[in-house]
XYZ file of N, CA, C and O in Angstrom:
680
model
N 109.110 91.474 74.090
C 110.493 91.325 74.535
C 110.657 91.790 75.972
O 111.410 91.196 76.732
N 109.953 92.861 76.342
C 110.052 93.370 77.708
C 109.490 92.353 78.702
O 110.094 92.080 79.740
N 108.344 91.776 78.367
C 107.751 90.753 79.237
C 108.672 89.552 79.335
O 108.856 88.986 80.422
N 109.281 89.180 78.225
C 110.212 88.051 78.231
C 111.406 88.345 79.141
O 111.851 87.479 79.889
N 111.908 89.583 79.101
C 113.027 89.970 79.968
C 112.647 89.788 81.434
O 113.381 89.157 82.203
N 111.512 90.328 81.840
C 111.097 90.232 83.237
C 110.714 88.801 83.618
O 110.838 88.419 84.786
N 110.283 88.009 82.648
C 109.990 86.601 82.908
C 111.259 85.840 83.282
O 111.196 84.820 83.970
N 112.404 86.350 82.865
C 113.677 85.741 83.259
C 113.839 85.734 84.770
O 114.315 84.749 85.353
N 113.438 86.834 85.416
C 113.493 86.873 86.880
C 112.508 85.862 87.472
O 112.823 85.189 88.452
N 111.342 85.748 86.869
C 110.360 84.763 87.328
C 110.947 83.353 87.217
O 110.793 82.535 88.136
N 111.634 83.081 86.119
C 112.258 81.764 85.927
C 113.273 81.472 87.025
O 113.317 80.365 87.578
N 114.117 82.450 87.324
C 115.157 82.264 88.345
C 114.520 82.035 89.717
O 114.894 81.103 90.438
N 113.574 82.890 90.093
C 112.938 82.761 91.412
C 112.210 81.422 91.545
O 112.307 80.760 92.585
N 111.511 81.010 90.500
C 110.813 79.724 90.559
C 111.795 78.560 90.604
O 111.534 77.557 91.281
N 112.910 78.676 89.915
C 113.923 77.612 89.969
C 114.516 77.510 91.372
O 114.730 76.403 91.889
N 114.760 78.649 91.994
C 115.302 78.635 93.356
C 114.279 78.056 94.333
O 114.634 77.277 95.219
N 113.033 78.435 94.145
C 111.958 77.969 95.012
C 111.779 76.457 94.907
O 111.593 75.765 95.902
N 111.868 75.929 93.705
C 111.612 74.505 93.497
C 112.868 73.635 93.548
O 112.766 72.410 93.464
N 114.023 74.237 93.701
C 115.275 73.480 93.816
C 115.195 72.556 95.034
O 114.720 72.947 96.099
N 115.660 71.339 94.883
C 115.570 70.371 95.979
C 116.629 70.582 97.061
O 116.567 69.944 98.109
N 117.554 71.466 96.823
C 118.639 71.720 97.785
C 118.443 73.071 98.462
O 117.859 73.993 97.898
N 118.974 73.195 99.651
C 118.986 74.469 100.365
C 119.964 75.387 99.639
O 121.097 74.998 99.338
N 119.533 76.586 99.353
C 120.388 77.556 98.659
C 120.930 78.559 99.673
O 120.162 79.254 100.347
N 122.257 78.604 99.775
C 122.936 79.551 100.647
C 123.381 80.722 99.780
O 124.116 80.543 98.815
N 122.936 81.914 100.132
C 123.312 83.102 99.384
C 124.576 83.722 99.943
O 124.720 83.861 101.158
N 125.489 84.096 99.051
C 126.728 84.792 99.411
C 126.647 86.191 98.811
O 126.953 86.397 97.647
N 126.222 87.151 99.613
C 126.035 88.508 99.121
C 127.230 89.333 99.618
O 127.428 89.488 100.815
N 128.012 89.830 98.666
C 129.256 90.506 99.041
C 129.381 91.885 98.406
O 130.480 92.426 98.270
N 128.262 92.468 98.041
C 128.258 93.811 97.469
C 126.831 94.292 97.352
O 125.886 93.590 97.718
N 126.672 95.482 96.848
C 125.343 96.078 96.740
C 124.458 95.277 95.794
O 124.918 94.755 94.789
N 123.171 95.218 96.142
C 122.181 94.530 95.309
C 121.038 95.501 95.025
O 120.530 96.155 95.931
N 120.660 95.595 93.757
C 119.588 96.489 93.329
C 118.535 95.663 92.597
O 118.868 94.754 91.838
N 117.259 95.992 92.797
C 116.164 95.392 92.042
C 116.186 93.885 92.036
O 116.018 93.239 93.069
N 116.406 93.302 90.858
C 116.414 91.854 90.702
C 117.408 91.163 91.612
O 117.168 90.041 92.057
N 118.520 91.822 91.909
C 119.506 91.253 92.831
C 118.941 91.087 94.229
O 119.245 90.116 94.927
N 118.100 92.041 94.639
C 117.423 91.934 95.935
C 116.458 90.748 95.900
O 116.353 89.992 96.870
N 115.783 90.564 94.767
C 114.881 89.433 94.614
C 115.611 88.106 94.715
O 115.137 87.176 95.375
N 116.758 88.014 94.080
C 117.536 86.776 94.122
C 118.046 86.511 95.537
O 117.965 85.383 96.030
N 118.543 87.545 96.210
C 118.980 87.374 97.602
C 117.814 86.919 98.468
O 117.970 86.063 99.352
N 116.633 87.454 98.206
C 115.443 87.093 98.978
C 115.002 85.653 98.727
O 114.406 85.025 99.606
N 115.280 85.144 97.554
C 114.886 83.780 97.214
C 115.874 82.735 97.735
O 115.585 81.540 97.672
N 116.995 83.180 98.268
C 117.920 82.244 98.899
C 117.279 81.732 100.182
O 116.596 82.475 100.891
N 117.507 80.480 100.486
C 116.952 79.924 101.714
C 117.645 80.494 102.943
O 117.031 80.644 104.002
N 118.903 80.842 102.787
C 119.704 81.363 103.894
C 120.748 82.274 103.275
O 121.569 81.813 102.474
N 120.707 83.540 103.575
C 121.628 84.496 102.954
C 122.573 85.088 103.985
O 122.153 85.544 105.050
N 123.839 85.089 103.640
C 124.887 85.692 104.457
C 125.519 86.809 103.635
O 125.621 86.711 102.419
N 125.938 87.886 104.320
C 126.396 89.060 103.588
C 127.541 89.771 104.301
O 127.813 89.514 105.473
N 128.163 90.682 103.564
C 129.166 91.573 104.153
C 128.509 92.915 104.466
O 127.417 93.224 103.992
N 129.221 93.722 105.225
C 128.735 95.064 105.568
C 128.474 95.925 104.335
O 127.696 96.873 104.400
N 129.134 95.635 103.237
C 128.982 96.416 102.006
C 127.737 96.016 101.202
O 127.471 96.585 100.148
N 126.977 95.071 101.701
C 125.853 94.503 100.948
C 124.546 95.268 101.166
O 123.530 94.707 101.585
N 124.584 96.556 100.832
C 123.382 97.379 100.906
C 122.406 96.937 99.819
O 122.802 96.306 98.837
N 121.143 97.270 100.009
C 120.110 96.877 99.052
C 119.259 98.085 98.673
O 119.144 99.046 99.430
N 118.651 97.987 97.479
C 117.859 99.104 96.985
C 116.845 98.605 95.956
O 117.165 97.769 95.112
N 115.636 99.148 96.048
C 114.622 98.912 95.022
C 114.335 100.263 94.377
O 113.705 101.114 94.987
N 114.821 100.444 93.180
C 114.721 101.745 92.508
C 113.775 101.721 91.311
O 113.749 102.665 90.530
N 112.978 100.669 91.184
C 112.136 100.510 90.006
C 111.167 101.671 89.789
O 110.926 102.070 88.653
N 110.595 102.218 90.870
C 109.657 103.329 90.702
C 110.321 104.524 90.022
O 109.675 105.245 89.272
N 111.605 104.698 90.260
C 112.328 105.823 89.669
C 112.426 105.720 88.148
O 112.644 106.728 87.478
N 112.251 104.515 87.613
C 112.311 104.357 86.155
C 110.940 104.053 85.554
O 110.836 103.653 84.403
N 109.898 104.238 86.364
C 108.548 104.120 85.835
C 107.904 102.752 85.932
O 106.848 102.532 85.355
N 108.554 101.835 86.623
C 107.956 100.511 86.820
C 107.914 100.249 88.326
O 108.039 101.165 89.123
N 107.726 99.032 88.729
C 107.753 98.639 90.133
C 108.399 97.272 90.243
O 108.542 96.575 89.247
N 108.771 96.872 91.447
C 109.399 95.558 91.641
C 108.365 94.436 91.689
O 108.291 93.667 92.649
N 107.556 94.341 90.643
C 106.420 93.425 90.648
C 106.817 91.957 90.711
O 106.241 91.190 91.488
N 107.769 91.543 89.906
C 108.127 90.123 89.836
C 108.807 89.669 91.126
O 108.506 88.591 91.641
N 109.674 90.479 91.666
C 110.429 90.068 92.856
C 109.679 90.305 94.157
O 110.060 89.784 95.200
N 108.605 91.091 94.102
C 107.878 91.445 95.331
C 107.494 90.241 96.179
O 107.696 90.260 97.400
N 106.943 89.161 95.609
C 106.568 88.033 96.468
C 107.763 87.458 97.245
O 107.627 87.118 98.426
N 108.913 87.368 96.605
C 110.092 86.822 97.281
C 110.589 87.778 98.362
O 110.922 87.352 99.475
N 110.622 89.064 98.041
C 111.104 90.047 99.016
C 110.135 90.141 100.190
O 110.553 90.110 101.356
N 108.843 90.242 99.903
C 107.849 90.330 100.979
C 107.843 89.083 101.853
O 107.685 89.175 103.071
N 108.031 87.933 101.242
C 108.093 86.678 101.995
C 109.237 86.715 102.999
O 109.125 86.230 104.113
N 110.331 87.346 102.595
C 111.523 87.357 103.435
C 111.499 88.479 104.477
O 111.845 88.253 105.634
N 111.109 89.690 104.081
C 111.227 90.830 105.003
C 109.880 91.397 105.449
O 109.847 92.294 106.297
N 108.782 90.918 104.879
C 107.462 91.407 105.256
C 106.993 92.543 104.357
O 107.798 93.234 103.730
N 105.688 92.716 104.299
C 105.089 93.753 103.431
C 105.482 95.158 103.855
O 105.695 96.030 103.013
N 105.565 95.404 105.146
C 105.876 96.753 105.627
C 107.269 97.195 105.175
O 107.441 98.298 104.647
N 108.264 96.339 105.367
C 109.623 96.665 104.935
C 109.709 96.735 103.415
O 110.415 97.581 102.863
N 108.971 95.862 102.731
C 108.926 95.905 101.264
C 108.350 97.238 100.797
O 108.880 97.861 99.869
N 107.292 97.687 101.448
C 106.682 98.971 101.108
C 107.678 100.104 101.315
O 107.834 100.978 100.452
N 108.369 100.084 102.432
C 109.376 101.113 102.719
C 110.453 101.151 101.637
O 110.780 102.209 101.107
N 110.976 99.990 101.289
C 112.021 99.934 100.260
C 111.519 100.430 98.914
O 112.223 101.138 98.207
N 110.306 100.034 98.559
C 109.747 100.389 97.248
C 109.496 101.884 97.134
O 109.829 102.498 96.115
N 108.923 102.480 98.167
C 108.532 103.890 98.097
C 109.681 104.854 98.363
O 109.717 105.941 97.790
N 110.627 104.472 99.210
C 111.747 105.370 99.515
C 112.825 105.344 98.437
O 113.510 106.322 98.244
N 113.016 104.269 97.778
C 113.977 104.060 96.677
C 115.415 104.469 96.996
O 116.193 104.737 96.095
N 115.779 104.501 98.268
C 117.167 104.799 98.617
C 117.837 103.540 99.170
O 117.188 102.527 99.387
N 119.144 103.617 99.355
C 119.900 102.459 99.827
C 119.542 102.134 101.264
O 119.417 103.027 102.100
N 119.414 100.847 101.546
C 119.233 100.324 102.898
C 120.493 99.538 103.222
O 120.992 98.758 102.411
N 121.007 99.736 104.410
C 122.268 99.102 104.796
C 122.116 97.593 104.979
O 121.006 97.071 105.144
N 123.257 96.927 104.993
C 123.261 95.486 105.253
C 122.718 95.211 106.651
O 122.043 94.202 106.865
N 122.983 96.108 107.580
C 122.441 95.955 108.941
C 120.916 96.015 108.910
O 120.235 95.214 109.562
N 120.360 96.944 108.134
C 118.906 97.045 107.981
C 118.368 95.733 107.407
O 117.377 95.189 107.901
N 119.017 95.234 106.359
C 118.583 93.983 105.730
C 118.655 92.814 106.704
O 117.791 91.937 106.701
N 119.656 92.804 107.542
C 119.789 91.768 108.564
C 118.669 91.889 109.604
O 118.033 90.902 109.969
N 118.391 93.101 110.041
C 117.328 93.321 111.031
C 115.954 92.938 110.485
O 115.088 92.497 111.237
N 115.758 93.093 109.195
C 114.471 92.765 108.572
C 114.365 91.291 108.194
O 113.297 90.828 107.792
N 115.455 90.542 108.283
C 115.421 89.110 108.012
C 115.894 88.676 106.637
O 115.868 87.497 106.318
N 116.345 89.624 105.823
C 116.864 89.237 104.507
C 118.186 88.497 104.662
O 118.396 87.442 104.060
N 119.083 89.049 105.458
C 120.371 88.410 105.723
C 120.325 87.758 107.105
O 119.918 88.394 108.081
N 120.770 86.515 107.171
C 120.824 85.819 108.452
C 121.949 86.376 109.327
O 121.792 86.509 110.542
N 123.061 86.714 108.690
C 124.217 87.278 109.404
C 124.949 88.215 108.458
O 124.926 88.027 107.239
N 125.641 89.190 109.041
C 126.443 90.140 108.268
C 127.862 90.119 108.828
O 128.056 90.143 110.042
N 128.851 90.121 107.925
C 130.247 90.009 108.315
C 131.040 91.228 107.848
O 130.666 91.897 106.882
N 132.143 91.477 108.527
C 132.968 92.654 108.244
C 133.637 92.584 106.876
O 133.859 93.614 106.243
N 133.944 91.382 106.404
C 134.660 91.258 105.135
C 134.372 89.904 104.489
O 133.760 89.032 105.105
N 134.850 89.739 103.274
C 134.569 88.499 102.536
C 135.296 87.291 103.114
O 134.811 86.168 102.980
N 136.424 87.514 103.757
C 137.135 86.391 104.377
C 136.277 85.775 105.474
O 136.102 84.547 105.531
N 135.727 86.621 106.342
C 134.841 86.126 107.401
C 133.583 85.489 106.801
O 133.114 84.458 107.273
N 133.047 86.124 105.766
C 131.861 85.606 105.089
C 132.118 84.209 104.543
O 131.344 83.275 104.766
N 133.215 84.061 103.827
C 133.538 82.769 103.215
C 133.800 81.688 104.261
O 133.419 80.528 104.070
N 134.425 82.055 105.361
C 134.664 81.100 106.443
C 133.340 80.589 106.995
O 133.150 79.387 107.203
N 132.403 81.511 107.218
C 131.089 81.128 107.751
C 130.307 80.287 106.746
O 129.653 79.311 107.130
N 130.373 80.649 105.472
C 129.646 79.876 104.455
C 130.163 78.448 104.391
O 129.379 77.497 104.340
N 131.476 78.296 104.416
C 132.046 76.951 104.372
C 131.630 76.141 105.591
O 131.220 74.983 105.475
N 131.687 76.749 106.774
C 131.302 76.044 107.994
C 129.820 75.683 107.964
O 129.437 74.561 108.331
N 128.987 76.614 107.510
C 127.555 76.366 107.460
C 127.218 75.275 106.446
O 126.410 74.380 106.727
N 127.846 75.323 105.269
C 127.612 74.304 104.239
C 128.051 72.929 104.732
O 127.352 71.927 104.503
N 129.189 72.874 105.412
C 129.660 71.598 105.962
C 128.696 71.062 107.018
O 128.448 69.856 107.094
N 128.144 71.954 107.808
C 127.162 71.565 108.828
C 125.899 71.002 108.157
O 125.393 69.957 108.555
N 125.412 71.710 107.129
C 124.221 71.239 106.407
C 124.463 69.882 105.761
O 123.565 69.042 105.715
N 125.660 69.683 105.236
C 125.981 68.439 104.533
C 125.901 67.216 105.457
O 125.745 66.090 104.976
N 125.949 67.434 106.750
C 125.877 66.328 107.710
C 124.432 65.968 108.063
O 124.193 64.965 108.722
N 123.490 66.789 107.634
C 122.080 66.527 107.932
C 121.476 65.593 106.889
O 121.966 65.483 105.764
N 120.401 64.961 107.260
C 119.682 64.054 106.378
C 119.148 64.844 105.180
O 118.351 65.770 105.354
N 119.568 64.492 103.958
C 119.101 65.218 102.778
C 117.581 65.203 102.624
O 116.994 66.186 102.175
N 116.945 64.110 103.005
C 115.487 64.040 102.914
C 114.833 65.021 103.892
O 113.830 65.655 103.563
N 115.409 65.138 105.073
C 114.878 66.083 106.066
C 115.051 67.515 105.568
O 114.149 68.349 105.725
N 116.192 67.806 104.961
C 116.419 69.147 104.413
C 115.434 69.458 103.293
O 114.904 70.570 103.216
N 115.182 68.481 102.424
C 114.217 68.672 101.344
C 112.827 68.959 101.903
O 112.147 69.882 101.448
N 112.419 68.191 102.895
C 111.099 68.404 103.490
C 111.029 69.760 104.195
O 109.998 70.431 104.151
N 112.121 70.175 104.822
C 112.140 71.495 105.462
C 112.058 72.595 104.413
O 111.376 73.605 104.613
N 112.730 72.401 103.287
C 112.658 73.403 102.222
C 111.216 73.564 101.760
O 110.751 74.685 101.527
N 110.500 72.462 101.638
C 109.085 72.533 101.265
C 108.302 73.352 102.287
O 107.438 74.154 101.922
N 108.608 73.174 103.550
C 107.942 73.944 104.611
C 108.285 75.427 104.479
O 107.408 76.288 104.591
N 109.569 75.715 104.235
C 109.992 77.120 104.098
C 109.207 77.839 103.007
O 108.954 79.022 103.103
N 108.877 77.113 101.959
C 108.249 77.719 100.781
C 106.740 77.496 100.703
O 106.128 77.759 99.668
N 106.127 77.035 101.787
C 104.674 76.854 101.792
C 103.983 78.166 101.437
O 104.430 79.244 101.834
N 102.919 78.051 100.688
C 102.153 79.236 100.320
C 102.635 79.931 99.065
O 102.126 80.992 98.698
N 103.613 79.346 98.396
C 104.149 79.968 97.174
C 103.761 79.184 95.916
O 104.276 79.473 94.839
N 102.882 78.247 96.062
C 102.516 77.381 94.937
C 101.967 78.163 93.746
O 102.112 77.729 92.607
N 101.371 79.302 93.995
C 100.804 80.104 92.897
C 101.860 80.910 92.133
O 101.530 81.564 91.149
N 103.099 80.842 92.547
C 104.145 81.621 91.884
C 104.367 81.181 90.441
O 104.886 81.960 89.642
N 104.010 79.948 90.099
C 104.178 79.492 88.713
C 103.356 80.326 87.747
O 103.683 80.405 86.566
N 102.297 80.943 88.216
C 101.520 81.861 87.374
C 101.698 83.310 87.813
O 101.825 84.192 86.974
N 101.710 83.551 89.113
C 101.784 84.919 89.638
C 102.989 85.696 89.113
O 102.855 86.843 88.657
N 104.163 85.107 89.154
C 105.370 85.834 88.754
C 105.337 86.208 87.274
O 105.841 87.269 86.890
N 104.731 85.375 86.453
C 104.643 85.679 85.018
C 103.584 86.745 84.752
O 103.755 87.582 83.856
N 102.522 86.741 85.549
C 101.545 87.832 85.455
C 102.202 89.159 85.831
O 101.961 90.187 85.192
N 103.061 89.109 86.845
C 103.780 90.307 87.267
C 104.779 90.749 86.198
O 104.994 91.935 85.993
N 105.388 89.791 85.516
C 106.325 90.127 84.428
C 105.601 90.869 83.314
O 106.154 91.793 82.704
N 104.358 90.489 83.039
C 103.565 91.193 82.026
C 103.319 92.641 82.432
O 103.383 93.544 81.594
N 103.046 92.870 83.721
C 102.842 94.236 84.205
C 104.111 95.055 83.986
O 104.074 96.166 83.451
N 105.248 94.505 84.396
C 106.534 95.208 84.219
C 106.827 95.441 82.744
O 107.283 96.522 82.364
N 106.563 94.433 81.917
C 106.797 94.556 80.478
C 105.979 95.667 79.862
O 106.467 96.423 79.010
N 104.741 95.786 80.298
C 103.864 96.847 79.793
C 104.343 98.219 80.284
O 104.445 99.168 79.499
N 104.667 98.318 81.568
C 105.060 99.614 82.140
C 106.395 100.124 81.612
O 106.576 101.328 81.439
N 107.332 99.216 81.366
C 108.650 99.657 80.907
C 108.566 100.278 79.511
O 109.414 101.074 79.128
N 107.508 99.939 78.779
C 107.314 100.498 77.442
C 106.353 101.680 77.439
O 106.035 102.223 76.378
N 105.914 102.106 78.625
C 104.973 103.223 78.716
C 105.658 104.541 78.364
O 106.886 104.661 78.397
N 104.857 105.528 78.016
C 105.396 106.857 77.706
C 106.184 107.412 78.885
O 107.233 108.021 78.703
N 105.687 107.198 80.103
C 106.380 107.700 81.293
C 107.776 107.104 81.395
O 108.758 107.820 81.578
N 107.878 105.769 81.272
C 109.179 105.103 81.385
C 110.130 105.524 80.267
O 111.322 105.709 80.494
N 109.599 105.683 79.058
C 110.442 106.128 77.947
C 110.965 107.536 78.202
O 112.135 107.824 77.936
N 110.130 108.392 78.738
C 110.535 109.767 79.048
C 111.631 109.784 80.125
O 112.631 110.471 79.983
N 111.447 108.987 81.184
C 112.433 108.919 82.266
C 113.772 108.384 81.744
O 114.823 108.893 82.108
N 113.723 107.364 80.904
C 114.969 106.773 80.413
C 115.726 107.691 79.459
O 116.926 107.528 79.275
N 115.043 108.643 78.868
C 115.703 109.592 77.949
C 116.287 110.803 78.676
O 116.894 111.650 78.040
N 116.066 110.891 79.962
C 116.584 112.051 80.713
C 118.007 111.838 81.171
O 118.501 110.831 81.370
């Protein structure tokens, strides 16, 4: 059951990766763990100042194994390592500087205005060109159909470990 739970994240990330449309992320609040993975799997993510991010999996005895490929792809291994080991909140500005968020806005009104304008701009482009560009954006991820599920097994095993059970009972 634990592996099946973590495989859900693998399913979502693979669906986003293989979707034929450009996915615009609207991040308007804090994102933790899997939420960071989903934001990372967006082709273009826009956020508000309140959209801090955090990877706290180590604190509960597991690691961000399933989402790591998506997060590392977006922000790089060094920033991924920092987030994983420090387990504290990173600001939306930090996420923007690392490449997770394309732009950060003061409030949701500004965010929504930009999303609508950006979506309208994309809608005027050749859909075939956008599809081919999406394929380029995701080059090198072909192994995710197996990798993410292997990672889900690791998380499933660790979440049931004595260490994780002890941490969750505290």
